[in-house]
JSON list of C-alpha atoms and ligand atoms in Angstrom, two decimals:
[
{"chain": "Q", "resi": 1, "resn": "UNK", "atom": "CA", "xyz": [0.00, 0.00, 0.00]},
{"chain": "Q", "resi": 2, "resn": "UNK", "atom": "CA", "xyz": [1.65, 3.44, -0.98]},
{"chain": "Q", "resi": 3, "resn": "UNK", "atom": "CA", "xyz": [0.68, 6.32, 1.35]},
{"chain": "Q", "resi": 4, "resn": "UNK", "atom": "CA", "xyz": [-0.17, 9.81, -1.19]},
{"chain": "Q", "resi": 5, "resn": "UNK", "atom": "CA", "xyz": [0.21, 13.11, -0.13]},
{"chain": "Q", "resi": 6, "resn": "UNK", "atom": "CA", "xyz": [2.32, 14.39, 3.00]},
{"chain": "Q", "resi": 7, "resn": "UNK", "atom": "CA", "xyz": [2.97, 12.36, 6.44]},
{"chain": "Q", "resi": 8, "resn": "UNK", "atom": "CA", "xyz": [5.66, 12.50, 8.07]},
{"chain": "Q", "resi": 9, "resn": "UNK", "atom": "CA", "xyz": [8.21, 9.62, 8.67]},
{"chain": "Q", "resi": 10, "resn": "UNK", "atom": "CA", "xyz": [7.56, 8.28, 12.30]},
{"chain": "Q", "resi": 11, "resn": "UNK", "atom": "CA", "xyz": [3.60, 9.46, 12.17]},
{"chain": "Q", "resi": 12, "resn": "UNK", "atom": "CA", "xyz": [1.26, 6.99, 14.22]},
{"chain": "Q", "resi": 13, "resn": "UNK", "atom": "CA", "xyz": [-2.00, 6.10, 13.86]},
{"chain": "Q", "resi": 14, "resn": "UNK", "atom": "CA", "xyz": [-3.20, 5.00, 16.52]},
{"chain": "Q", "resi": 15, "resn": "UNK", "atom": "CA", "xyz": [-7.54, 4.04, 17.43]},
{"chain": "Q", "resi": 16, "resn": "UNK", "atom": "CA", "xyz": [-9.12, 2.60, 20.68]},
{"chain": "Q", "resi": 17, "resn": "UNK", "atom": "CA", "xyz": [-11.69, 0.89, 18.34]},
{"chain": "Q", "resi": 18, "resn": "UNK", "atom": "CA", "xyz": [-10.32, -0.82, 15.57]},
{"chain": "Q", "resi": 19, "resn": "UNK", "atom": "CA", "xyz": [-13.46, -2.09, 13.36]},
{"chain": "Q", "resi": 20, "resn": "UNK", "atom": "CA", "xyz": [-11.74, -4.11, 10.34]},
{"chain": "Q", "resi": 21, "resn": "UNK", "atom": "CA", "xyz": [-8.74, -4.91, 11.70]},
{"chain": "Q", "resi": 22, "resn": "UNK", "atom": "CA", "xyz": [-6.46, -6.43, 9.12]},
{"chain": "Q", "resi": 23, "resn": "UNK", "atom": "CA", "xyz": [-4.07, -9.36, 10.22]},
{"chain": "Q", "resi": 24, "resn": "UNK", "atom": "CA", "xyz": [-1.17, -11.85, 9.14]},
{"chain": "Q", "resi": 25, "resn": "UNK", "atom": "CA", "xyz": [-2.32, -14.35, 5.87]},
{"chain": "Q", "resi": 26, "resn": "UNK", "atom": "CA", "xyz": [-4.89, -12.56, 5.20]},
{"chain": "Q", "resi": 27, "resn": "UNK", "atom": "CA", "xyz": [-6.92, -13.17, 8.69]},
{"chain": "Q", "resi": 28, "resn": "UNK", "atom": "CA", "xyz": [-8.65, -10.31, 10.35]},
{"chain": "Q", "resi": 29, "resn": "UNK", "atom": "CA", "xyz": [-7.39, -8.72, 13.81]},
{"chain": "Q", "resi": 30, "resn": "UNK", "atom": "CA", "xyz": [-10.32, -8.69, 16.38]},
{"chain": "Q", "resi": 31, "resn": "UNK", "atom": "CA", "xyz": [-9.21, -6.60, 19.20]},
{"chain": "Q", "resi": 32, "resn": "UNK", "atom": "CA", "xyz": [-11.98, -5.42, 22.39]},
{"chain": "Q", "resi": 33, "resn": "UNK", "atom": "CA", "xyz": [-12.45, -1.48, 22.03]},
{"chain": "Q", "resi": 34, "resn": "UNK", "atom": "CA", "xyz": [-10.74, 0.71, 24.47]},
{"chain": "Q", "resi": 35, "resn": "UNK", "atom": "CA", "xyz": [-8.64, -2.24, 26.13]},
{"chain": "Q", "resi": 36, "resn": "UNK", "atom": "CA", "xyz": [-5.99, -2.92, 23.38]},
{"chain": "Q", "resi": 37, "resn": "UNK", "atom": "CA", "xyz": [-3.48, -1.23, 21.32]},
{"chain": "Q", "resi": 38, "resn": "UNK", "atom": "CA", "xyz": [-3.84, -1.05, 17.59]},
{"chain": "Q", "resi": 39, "resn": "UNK", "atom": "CA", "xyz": [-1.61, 1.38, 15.62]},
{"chain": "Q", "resi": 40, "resn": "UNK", "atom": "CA", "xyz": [0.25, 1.68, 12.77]},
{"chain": "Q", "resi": 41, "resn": "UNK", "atom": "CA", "xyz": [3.78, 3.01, 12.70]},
{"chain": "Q", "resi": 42, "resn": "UNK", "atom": "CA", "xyz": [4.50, 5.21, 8.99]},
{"chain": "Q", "resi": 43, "resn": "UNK", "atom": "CA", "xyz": [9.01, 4.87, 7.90]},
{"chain": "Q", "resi": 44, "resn": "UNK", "atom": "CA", "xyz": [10.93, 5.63, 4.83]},
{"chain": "Q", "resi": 45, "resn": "UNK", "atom": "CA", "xyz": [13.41, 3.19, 5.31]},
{"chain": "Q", "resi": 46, "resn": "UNK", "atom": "CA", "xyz": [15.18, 4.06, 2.10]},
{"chain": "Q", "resi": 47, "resn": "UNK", "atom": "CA", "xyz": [18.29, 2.88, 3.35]},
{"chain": "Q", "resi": 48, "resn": "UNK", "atom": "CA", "xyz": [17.12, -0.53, 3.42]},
{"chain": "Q", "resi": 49, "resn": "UNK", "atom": "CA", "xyz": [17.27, -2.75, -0.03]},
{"chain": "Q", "resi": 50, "resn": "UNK", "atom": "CA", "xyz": [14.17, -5.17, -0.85]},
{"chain": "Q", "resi": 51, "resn": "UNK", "atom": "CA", "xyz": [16.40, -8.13, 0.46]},
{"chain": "Q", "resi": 52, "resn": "UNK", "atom": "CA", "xyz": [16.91, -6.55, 3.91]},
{"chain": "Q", "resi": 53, "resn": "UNK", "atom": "CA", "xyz": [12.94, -5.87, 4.47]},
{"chain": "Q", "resi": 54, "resn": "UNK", "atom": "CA", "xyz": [12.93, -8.76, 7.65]},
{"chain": "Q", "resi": 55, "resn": "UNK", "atom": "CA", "xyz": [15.04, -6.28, 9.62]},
{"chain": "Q", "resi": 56, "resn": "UNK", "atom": "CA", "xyz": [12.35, -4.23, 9.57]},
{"chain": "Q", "resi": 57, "resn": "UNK", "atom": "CA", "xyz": [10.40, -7.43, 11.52]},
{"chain": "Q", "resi": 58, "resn": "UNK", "atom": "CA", "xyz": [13.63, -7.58, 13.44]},
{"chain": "Q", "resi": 59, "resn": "UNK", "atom": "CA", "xyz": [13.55, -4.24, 15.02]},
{"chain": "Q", "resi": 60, "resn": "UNK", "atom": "CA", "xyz": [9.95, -4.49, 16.20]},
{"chain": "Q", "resi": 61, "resn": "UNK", "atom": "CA", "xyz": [9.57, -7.62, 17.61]},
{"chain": "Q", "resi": 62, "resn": "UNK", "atom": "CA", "xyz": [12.94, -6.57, 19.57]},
{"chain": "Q", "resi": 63, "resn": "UNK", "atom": "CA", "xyz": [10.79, -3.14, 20.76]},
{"chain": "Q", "resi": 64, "resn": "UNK", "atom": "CA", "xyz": [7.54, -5.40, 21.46]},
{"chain": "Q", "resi": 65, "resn": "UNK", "atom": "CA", "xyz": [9.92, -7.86, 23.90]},
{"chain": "Q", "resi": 66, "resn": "UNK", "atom": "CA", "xyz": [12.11, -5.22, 25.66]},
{"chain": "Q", "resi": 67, "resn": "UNK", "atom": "CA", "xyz": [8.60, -3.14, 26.46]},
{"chain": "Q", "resi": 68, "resn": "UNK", "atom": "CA", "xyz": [6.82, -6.58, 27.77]},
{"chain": "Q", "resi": 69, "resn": "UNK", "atom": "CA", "xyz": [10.16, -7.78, 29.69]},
{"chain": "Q", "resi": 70, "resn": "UNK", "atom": "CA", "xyz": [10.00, -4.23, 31.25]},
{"chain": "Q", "resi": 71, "resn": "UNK", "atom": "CA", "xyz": [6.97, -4.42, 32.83]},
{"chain": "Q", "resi": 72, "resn": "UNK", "atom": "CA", "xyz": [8.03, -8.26, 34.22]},
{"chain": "Q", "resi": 73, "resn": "UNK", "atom": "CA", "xyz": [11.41, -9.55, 33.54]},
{"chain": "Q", "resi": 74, "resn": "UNK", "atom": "CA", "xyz": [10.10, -12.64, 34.69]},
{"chain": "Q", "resi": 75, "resn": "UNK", "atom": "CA", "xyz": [7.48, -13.27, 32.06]},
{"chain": "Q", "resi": 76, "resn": "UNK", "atom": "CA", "xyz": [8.69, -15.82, 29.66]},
{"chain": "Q", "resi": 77, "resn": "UNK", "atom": "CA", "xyz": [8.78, -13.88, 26.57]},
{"chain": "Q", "resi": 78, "resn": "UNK", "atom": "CA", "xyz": [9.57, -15.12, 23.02]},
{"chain": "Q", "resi": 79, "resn": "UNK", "atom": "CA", "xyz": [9.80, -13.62, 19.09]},
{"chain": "Q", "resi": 80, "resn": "UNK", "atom": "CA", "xyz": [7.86, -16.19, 17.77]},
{"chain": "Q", "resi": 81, "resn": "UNK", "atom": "CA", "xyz": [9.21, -15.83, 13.39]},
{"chain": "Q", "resi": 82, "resn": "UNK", "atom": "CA", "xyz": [8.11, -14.10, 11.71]},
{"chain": "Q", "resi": 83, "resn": "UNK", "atom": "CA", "xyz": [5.51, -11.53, 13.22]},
{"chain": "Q", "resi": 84, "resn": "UNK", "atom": "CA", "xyz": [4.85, -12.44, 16.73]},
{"chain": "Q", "resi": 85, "resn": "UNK", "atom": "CA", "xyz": [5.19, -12.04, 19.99]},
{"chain": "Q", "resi": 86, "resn": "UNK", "atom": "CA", "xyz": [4.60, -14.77, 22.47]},
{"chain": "Q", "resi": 87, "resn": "UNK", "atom": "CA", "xyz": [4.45, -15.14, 26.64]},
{"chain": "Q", "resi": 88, "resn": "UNK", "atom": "CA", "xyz": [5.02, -19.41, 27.51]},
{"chain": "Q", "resi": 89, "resn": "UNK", "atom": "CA", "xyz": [2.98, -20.47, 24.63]},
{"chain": "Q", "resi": 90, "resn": "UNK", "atom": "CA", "xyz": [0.15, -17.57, 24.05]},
{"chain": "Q", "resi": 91, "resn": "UNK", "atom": "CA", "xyz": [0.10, -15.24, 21.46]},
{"chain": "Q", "resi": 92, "resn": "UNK", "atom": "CA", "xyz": [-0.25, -11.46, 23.09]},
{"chain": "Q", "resi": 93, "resn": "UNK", "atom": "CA", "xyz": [1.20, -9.35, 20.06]},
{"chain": "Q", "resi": 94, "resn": "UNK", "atom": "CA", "xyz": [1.17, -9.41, 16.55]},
{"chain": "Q", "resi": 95, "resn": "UNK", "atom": "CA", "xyz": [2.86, -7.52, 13.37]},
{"chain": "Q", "resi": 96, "resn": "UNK", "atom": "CA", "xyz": [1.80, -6.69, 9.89]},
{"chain": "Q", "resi": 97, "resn": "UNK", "atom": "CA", "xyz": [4.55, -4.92, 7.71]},
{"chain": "Q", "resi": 98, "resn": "UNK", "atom": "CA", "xyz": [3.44, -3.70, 4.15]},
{"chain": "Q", "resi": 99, "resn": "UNK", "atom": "CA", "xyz": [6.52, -2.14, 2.07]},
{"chain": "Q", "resi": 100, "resn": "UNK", "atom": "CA", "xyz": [6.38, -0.43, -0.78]},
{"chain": "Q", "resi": 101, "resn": "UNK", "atom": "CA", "xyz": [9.59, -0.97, -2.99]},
{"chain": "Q", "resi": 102, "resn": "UNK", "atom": "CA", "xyz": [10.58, 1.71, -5.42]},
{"chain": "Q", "resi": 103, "resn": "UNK", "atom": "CA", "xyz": [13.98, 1.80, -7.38]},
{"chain": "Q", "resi": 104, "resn": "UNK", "atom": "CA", "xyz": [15.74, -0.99, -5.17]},
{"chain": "Q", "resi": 105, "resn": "UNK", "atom": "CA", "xyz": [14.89, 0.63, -1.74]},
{"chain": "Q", "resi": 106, "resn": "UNK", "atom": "CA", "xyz": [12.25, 0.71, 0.65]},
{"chain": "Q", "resi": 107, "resn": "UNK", "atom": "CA", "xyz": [10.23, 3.88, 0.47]},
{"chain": "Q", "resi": 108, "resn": "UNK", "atom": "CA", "xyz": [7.51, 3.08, 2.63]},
{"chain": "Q", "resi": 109, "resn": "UNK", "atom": "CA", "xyz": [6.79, 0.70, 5.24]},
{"chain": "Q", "resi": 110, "resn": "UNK", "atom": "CA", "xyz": [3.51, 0.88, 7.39]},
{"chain": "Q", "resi": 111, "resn": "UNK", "atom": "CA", "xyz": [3.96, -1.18, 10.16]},
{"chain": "Q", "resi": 112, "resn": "UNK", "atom": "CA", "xyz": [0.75, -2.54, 11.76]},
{"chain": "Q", "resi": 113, "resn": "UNK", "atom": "CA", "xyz": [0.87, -3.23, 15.71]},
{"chain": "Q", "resi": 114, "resn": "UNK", "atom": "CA", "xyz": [-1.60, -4.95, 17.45]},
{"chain": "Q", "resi": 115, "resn": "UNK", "atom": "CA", "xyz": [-0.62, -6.23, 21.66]},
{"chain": "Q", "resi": 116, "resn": "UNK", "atom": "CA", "xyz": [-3.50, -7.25, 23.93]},
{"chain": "Q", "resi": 117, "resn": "UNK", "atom": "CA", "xyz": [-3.29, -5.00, 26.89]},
{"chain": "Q", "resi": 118, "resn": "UNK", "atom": "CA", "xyz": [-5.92, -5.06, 28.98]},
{"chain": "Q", "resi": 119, "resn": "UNK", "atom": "CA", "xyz": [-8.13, -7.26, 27.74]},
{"chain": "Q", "resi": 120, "resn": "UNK", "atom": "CA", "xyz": [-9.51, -10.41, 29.98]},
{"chain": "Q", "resi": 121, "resn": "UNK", "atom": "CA", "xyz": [-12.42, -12.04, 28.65]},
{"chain": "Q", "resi": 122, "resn": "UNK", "atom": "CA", "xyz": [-13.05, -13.30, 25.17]},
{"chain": "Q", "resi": 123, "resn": "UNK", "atom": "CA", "xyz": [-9.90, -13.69, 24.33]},
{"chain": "Q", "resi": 124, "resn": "UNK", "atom": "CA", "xyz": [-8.84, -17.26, 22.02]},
{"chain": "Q", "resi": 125, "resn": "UNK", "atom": "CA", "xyz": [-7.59, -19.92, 23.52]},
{"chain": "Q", "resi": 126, "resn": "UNK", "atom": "CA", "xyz": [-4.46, -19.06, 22.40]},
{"chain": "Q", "resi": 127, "resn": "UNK", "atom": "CA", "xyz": [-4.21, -15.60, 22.95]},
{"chain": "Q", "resi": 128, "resn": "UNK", "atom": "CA", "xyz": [-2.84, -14.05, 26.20]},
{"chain": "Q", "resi": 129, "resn": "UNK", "atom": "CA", "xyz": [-2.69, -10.02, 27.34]},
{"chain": "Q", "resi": 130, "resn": "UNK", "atom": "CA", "xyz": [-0.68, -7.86, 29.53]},
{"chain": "Q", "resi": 131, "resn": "UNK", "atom": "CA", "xyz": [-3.42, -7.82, 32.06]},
{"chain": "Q", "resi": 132, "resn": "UNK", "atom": "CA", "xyz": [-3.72, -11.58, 32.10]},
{"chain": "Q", "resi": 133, "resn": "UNK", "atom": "CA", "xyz": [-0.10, -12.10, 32.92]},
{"chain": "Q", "resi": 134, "resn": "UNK", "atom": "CA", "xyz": [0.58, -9.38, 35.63]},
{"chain": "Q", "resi": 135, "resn": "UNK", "atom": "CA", "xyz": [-2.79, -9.28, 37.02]},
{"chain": "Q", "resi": 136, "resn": "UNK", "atom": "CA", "xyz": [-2.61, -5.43, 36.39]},
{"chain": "Q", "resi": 137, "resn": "UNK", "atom": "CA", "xyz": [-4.23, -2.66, 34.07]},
{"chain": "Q", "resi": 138, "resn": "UNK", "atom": "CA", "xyz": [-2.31, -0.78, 31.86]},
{"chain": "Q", "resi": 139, "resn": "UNK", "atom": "CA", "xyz": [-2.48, 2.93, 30.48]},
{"chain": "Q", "resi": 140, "resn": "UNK", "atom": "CA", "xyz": [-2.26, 2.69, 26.79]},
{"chain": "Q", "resi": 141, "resn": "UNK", "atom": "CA", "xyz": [-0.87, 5.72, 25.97]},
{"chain": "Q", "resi": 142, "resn": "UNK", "atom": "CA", "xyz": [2.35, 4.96, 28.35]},
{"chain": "Q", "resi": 143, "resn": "UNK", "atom": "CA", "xyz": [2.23, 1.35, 27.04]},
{"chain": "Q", "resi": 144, "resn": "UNK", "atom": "CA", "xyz": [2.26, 3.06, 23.81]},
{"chain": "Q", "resi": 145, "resn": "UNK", "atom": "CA", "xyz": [4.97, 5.55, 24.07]},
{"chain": "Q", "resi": 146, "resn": "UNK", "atom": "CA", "xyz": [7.06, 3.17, 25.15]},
{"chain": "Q", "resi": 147, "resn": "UNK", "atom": "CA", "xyz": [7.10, 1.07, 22.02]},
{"chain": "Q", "resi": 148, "resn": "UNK", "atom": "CA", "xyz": [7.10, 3.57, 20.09]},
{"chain": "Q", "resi": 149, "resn": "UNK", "atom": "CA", "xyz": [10.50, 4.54, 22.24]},
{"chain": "Q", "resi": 150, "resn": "UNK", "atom": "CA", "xyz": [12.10, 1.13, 21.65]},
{"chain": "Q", "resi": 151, "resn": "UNK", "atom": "CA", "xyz": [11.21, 1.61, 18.04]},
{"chain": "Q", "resi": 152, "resn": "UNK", "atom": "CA", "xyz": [13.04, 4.43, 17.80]},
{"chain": "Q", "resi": 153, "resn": "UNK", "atom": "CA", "xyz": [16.05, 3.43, 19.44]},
{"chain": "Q", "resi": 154, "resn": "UNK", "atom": "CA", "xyz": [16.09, -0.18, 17.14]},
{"chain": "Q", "resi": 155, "resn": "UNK", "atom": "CA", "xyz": [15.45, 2.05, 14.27]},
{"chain": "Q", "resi": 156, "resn": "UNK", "atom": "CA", "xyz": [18.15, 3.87, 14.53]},
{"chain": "Q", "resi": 157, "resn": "UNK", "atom": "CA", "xyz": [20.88, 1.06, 15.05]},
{"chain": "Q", "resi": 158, "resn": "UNK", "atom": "CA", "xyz": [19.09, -0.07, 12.00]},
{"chain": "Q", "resi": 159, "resn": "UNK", "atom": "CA", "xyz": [19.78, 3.02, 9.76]},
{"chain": "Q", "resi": 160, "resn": "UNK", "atom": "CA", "xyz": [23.42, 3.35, 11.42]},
{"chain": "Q", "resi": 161, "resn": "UNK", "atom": "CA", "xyz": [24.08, -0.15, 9.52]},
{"chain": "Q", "resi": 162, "resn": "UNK", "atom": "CA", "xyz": [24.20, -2.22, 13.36]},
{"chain": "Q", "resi": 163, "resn": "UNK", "atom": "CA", "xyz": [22.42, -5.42, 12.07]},
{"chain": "Q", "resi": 164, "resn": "UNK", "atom": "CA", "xyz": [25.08, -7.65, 13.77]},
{"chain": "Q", "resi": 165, "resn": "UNK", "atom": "CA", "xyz": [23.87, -6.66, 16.78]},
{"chain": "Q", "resi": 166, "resn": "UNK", "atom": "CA", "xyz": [20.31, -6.75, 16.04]},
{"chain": "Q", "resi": 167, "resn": "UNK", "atom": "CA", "xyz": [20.56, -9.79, 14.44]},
{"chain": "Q", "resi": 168, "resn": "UNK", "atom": "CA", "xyz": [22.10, -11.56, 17.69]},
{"chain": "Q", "resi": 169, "resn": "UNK", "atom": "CA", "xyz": [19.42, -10.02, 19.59]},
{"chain": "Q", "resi": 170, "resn": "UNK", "atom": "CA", "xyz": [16.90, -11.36, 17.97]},
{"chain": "Q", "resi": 171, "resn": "UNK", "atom": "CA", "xyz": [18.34, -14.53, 17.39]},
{"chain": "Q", "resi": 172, "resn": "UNK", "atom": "CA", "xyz": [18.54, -14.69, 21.41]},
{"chain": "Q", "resi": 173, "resn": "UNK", "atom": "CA", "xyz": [14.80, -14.55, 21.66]},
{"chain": "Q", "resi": 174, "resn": "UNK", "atom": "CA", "xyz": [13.64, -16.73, 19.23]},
{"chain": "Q", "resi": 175, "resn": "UNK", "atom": "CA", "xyz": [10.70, -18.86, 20.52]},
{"chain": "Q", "resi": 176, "resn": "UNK", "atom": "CA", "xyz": [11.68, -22.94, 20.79]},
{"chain": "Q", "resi": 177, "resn": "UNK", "atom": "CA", "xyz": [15.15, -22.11, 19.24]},
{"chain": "Q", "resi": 178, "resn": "UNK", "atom": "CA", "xyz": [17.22, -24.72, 19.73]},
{"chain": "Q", "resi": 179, "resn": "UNK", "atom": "CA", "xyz": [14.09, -27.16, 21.01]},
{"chain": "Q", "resi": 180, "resn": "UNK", "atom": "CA", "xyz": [12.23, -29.90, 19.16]},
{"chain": "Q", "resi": 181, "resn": "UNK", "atom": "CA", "xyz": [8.84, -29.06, 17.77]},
{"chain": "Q", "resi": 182, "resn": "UNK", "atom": "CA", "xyz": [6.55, -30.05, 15.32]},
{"chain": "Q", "resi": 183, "resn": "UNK", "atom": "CA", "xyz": [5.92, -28.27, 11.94]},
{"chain": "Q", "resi": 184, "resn": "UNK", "atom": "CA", "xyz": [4.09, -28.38, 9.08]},
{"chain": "Q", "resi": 185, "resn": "UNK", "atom": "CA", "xyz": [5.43, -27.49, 5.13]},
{"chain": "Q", "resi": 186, "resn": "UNK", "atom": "CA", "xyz": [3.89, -28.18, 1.58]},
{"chain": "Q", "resi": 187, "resn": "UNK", "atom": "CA", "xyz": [5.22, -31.60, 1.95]},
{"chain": "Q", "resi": 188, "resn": "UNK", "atom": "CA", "xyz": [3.83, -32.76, 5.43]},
{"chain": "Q", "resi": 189, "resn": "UNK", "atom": "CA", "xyz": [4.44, -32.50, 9.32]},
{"chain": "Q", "resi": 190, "resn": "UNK", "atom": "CA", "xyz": [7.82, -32.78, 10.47]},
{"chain": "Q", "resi": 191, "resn": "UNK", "atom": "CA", "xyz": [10.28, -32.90, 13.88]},
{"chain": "Q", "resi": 192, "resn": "UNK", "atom": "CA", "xyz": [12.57, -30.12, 13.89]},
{"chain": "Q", "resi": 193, "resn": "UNK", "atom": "CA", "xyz": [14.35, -27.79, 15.65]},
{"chain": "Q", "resi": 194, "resn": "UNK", "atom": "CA", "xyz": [14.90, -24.01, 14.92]},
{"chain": "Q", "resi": 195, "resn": "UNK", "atom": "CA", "xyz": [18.18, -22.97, 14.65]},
{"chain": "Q", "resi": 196, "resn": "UNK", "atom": "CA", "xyz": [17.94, -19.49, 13.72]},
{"chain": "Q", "resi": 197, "resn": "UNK", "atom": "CA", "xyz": [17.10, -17.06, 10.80]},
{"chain": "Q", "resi": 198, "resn": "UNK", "atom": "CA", "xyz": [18.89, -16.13, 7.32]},
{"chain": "Q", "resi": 199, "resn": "UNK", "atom": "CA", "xyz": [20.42, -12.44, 6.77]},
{"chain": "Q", "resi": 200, "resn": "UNK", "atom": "CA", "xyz": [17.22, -12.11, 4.72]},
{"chain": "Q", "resi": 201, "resn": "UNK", "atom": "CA", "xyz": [15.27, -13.42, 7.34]},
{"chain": "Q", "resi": 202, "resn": "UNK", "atom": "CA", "xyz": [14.05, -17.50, 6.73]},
{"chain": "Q", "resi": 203, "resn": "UNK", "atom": "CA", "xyz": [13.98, -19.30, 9.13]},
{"chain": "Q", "resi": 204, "resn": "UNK", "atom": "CA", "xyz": [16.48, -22.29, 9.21]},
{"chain": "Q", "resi": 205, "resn": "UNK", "atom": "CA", "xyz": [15.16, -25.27, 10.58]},
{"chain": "Q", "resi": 206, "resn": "UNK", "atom": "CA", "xyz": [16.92, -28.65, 11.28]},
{"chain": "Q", "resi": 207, "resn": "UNK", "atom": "CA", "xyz": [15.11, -31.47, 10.42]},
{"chain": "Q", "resi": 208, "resn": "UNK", "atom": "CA", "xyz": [15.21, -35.55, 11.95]},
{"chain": "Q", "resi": 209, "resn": "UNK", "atom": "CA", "xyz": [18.19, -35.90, 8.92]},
{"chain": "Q", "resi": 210, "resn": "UNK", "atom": "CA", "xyz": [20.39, -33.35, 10.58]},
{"chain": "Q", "resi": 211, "resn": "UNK", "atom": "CA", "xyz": [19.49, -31.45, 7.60]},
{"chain": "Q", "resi": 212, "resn": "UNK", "atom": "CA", "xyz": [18.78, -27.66, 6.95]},
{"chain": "Q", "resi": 213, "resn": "UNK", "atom": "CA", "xyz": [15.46, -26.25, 5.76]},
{"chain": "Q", "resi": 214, "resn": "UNK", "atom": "CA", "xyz": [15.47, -23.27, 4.91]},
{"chain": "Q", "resi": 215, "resn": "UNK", "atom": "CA", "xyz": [12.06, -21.27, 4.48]},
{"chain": "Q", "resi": 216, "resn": "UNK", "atom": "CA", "xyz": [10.15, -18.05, 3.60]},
{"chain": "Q", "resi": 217, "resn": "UNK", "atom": "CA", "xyz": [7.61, -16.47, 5.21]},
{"chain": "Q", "resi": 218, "resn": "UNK", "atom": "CA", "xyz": [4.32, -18.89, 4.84]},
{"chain": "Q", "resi": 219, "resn": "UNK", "atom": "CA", "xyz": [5.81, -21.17, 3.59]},
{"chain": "Q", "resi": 220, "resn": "UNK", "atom": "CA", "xyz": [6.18, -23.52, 7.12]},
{"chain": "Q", "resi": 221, "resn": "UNK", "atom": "CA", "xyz": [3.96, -23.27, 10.08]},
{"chain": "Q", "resi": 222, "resn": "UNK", "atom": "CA", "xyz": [4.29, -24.27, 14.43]},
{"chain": "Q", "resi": 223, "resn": "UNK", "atom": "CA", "xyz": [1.78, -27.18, 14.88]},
{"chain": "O", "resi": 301, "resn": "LIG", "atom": "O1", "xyz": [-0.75, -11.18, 14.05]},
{"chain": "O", "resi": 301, "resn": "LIG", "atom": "C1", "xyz": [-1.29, -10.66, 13.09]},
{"chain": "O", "resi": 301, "resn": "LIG", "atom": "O2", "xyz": [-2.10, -11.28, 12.40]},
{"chain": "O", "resi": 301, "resn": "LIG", "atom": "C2", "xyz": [-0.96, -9.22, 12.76]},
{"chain": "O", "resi": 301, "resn": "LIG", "atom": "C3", "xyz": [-1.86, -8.30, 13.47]},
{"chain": "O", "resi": 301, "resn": "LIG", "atom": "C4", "xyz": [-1.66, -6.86, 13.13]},
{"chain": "O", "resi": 301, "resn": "LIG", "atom": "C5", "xyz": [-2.75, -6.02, 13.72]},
{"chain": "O", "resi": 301, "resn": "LIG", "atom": "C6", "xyz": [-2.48, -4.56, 13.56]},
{"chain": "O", "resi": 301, "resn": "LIG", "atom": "S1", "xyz": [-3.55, -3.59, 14.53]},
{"chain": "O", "resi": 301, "resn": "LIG", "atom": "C7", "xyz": [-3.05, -2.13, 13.75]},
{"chain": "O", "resi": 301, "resn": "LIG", "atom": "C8", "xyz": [-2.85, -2.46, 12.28]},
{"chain": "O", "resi": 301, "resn": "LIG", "atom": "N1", "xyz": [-4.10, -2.29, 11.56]},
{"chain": "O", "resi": 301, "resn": "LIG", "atom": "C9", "xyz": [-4.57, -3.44, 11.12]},
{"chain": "O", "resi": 301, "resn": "LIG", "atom": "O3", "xyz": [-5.63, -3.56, 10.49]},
{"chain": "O", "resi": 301, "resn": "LIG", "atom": "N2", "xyz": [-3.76, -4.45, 11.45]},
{"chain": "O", "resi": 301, "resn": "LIG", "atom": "C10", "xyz": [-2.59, -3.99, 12.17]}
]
């Protein structure tokens, strides 16, 4: 999606009552007014080429980890490849990038942010919140500024060329890295165990062969 006309880079929109919420694989994004966050984050990463677009998944699933372990450095938090964020084995945030790619760069990127907050009741089975997990309520807006903060700060590593470092990072908090689980790919269900992600951002699993598959974004799935 191209964005016309003037915004600024670093704009967010941000609403209390999100009506058609749009999420990963086409699914939709339900989210209970008033007790989530749902807001979109507007970049010109121009720096970055088409192949680099994952750091751009990178750098906010790093801000959506550091802001949860802030509020509990106990919670067991995980980047769960390639959009989400996970506490133990609940989903409580989610990320939907759409770039626009224009002469071999990145001119736009909207990045879509939705993390349960407050919400308790109705949530899926596999779903989890802030509120859930701490037992607390939350002010959005502070919630808010405070990814938007870690944002920032990843942002800017990003556009000063540090991917080593934010690459190491994230490998560090990679959901069931280095632990058997069960997946599923065009040719069937499989044991494997993740042992990281590509430069470009596939994820590199090792299968029951001690071999390495290497895959894109839908293209595998957790069972
Ligand atoms: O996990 C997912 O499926 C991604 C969810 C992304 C949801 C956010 S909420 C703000 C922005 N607007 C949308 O319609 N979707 C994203």
């Amino acid at each position: 999606m191209a964005v016309q006309g003037s915004i600024y880079e670093g704009a967010v929109v941000s609403t209390e009552n999100q009506t058609k919420g749009k999420g990963q694989r086409g699914n939709t994004w339900l989210s209970a007014p008033g007790e989530n966050l749902t807001f979109s984050i507007y970049l010109k990463p121009k720096f970055l080429k088409p192949t680099q677009q994952f750091e751009l998944n990178r750098i906010v699933s790093l801000a959506l980890f550091d802001v949860i372990k802030s509020i509990d450095n106990d919670m067991k938090a995980f980047i769960k490849w390639p959009n989400d964020l996970y506490v133990k084995n609940l989903k409580i945030a989610g990320i939907l990038i759409e770039n626009n790619i224009n002469y071999q760069q990145i001119s736009q990127s909207i990045i879509g942010i939705g993390l349960n907050v407050n919400q308790t009741e109705k949530l899926p089975s596999t779903a989890t919140s802030l509120k859930v997990i701490t037992e607390k309520t939350f002010a959005l807006n502070e919630v808010l500024s405070s990814i938007i903060s870690r944002i920032e700060h990843y942002y800017l590593m990003l556009r000063s060329n540090d991917v080593r470092v934010i690459h190491q990072l994230y490998e560090q908090q990679l959901y069931k890295k280095d632990k058997v689980s069960f997946f599923e790919d065009s040719k069937g269900k499989f044991n494997g165990i993740i042992r990281g992600t590509s430069t470009e951002g596939n994820l590199h699993i090792e299968d029951e062969a001690e071999y390495i598959r290497k895959y894109q974004f839908k293209e595998v799935r957790f069972l």
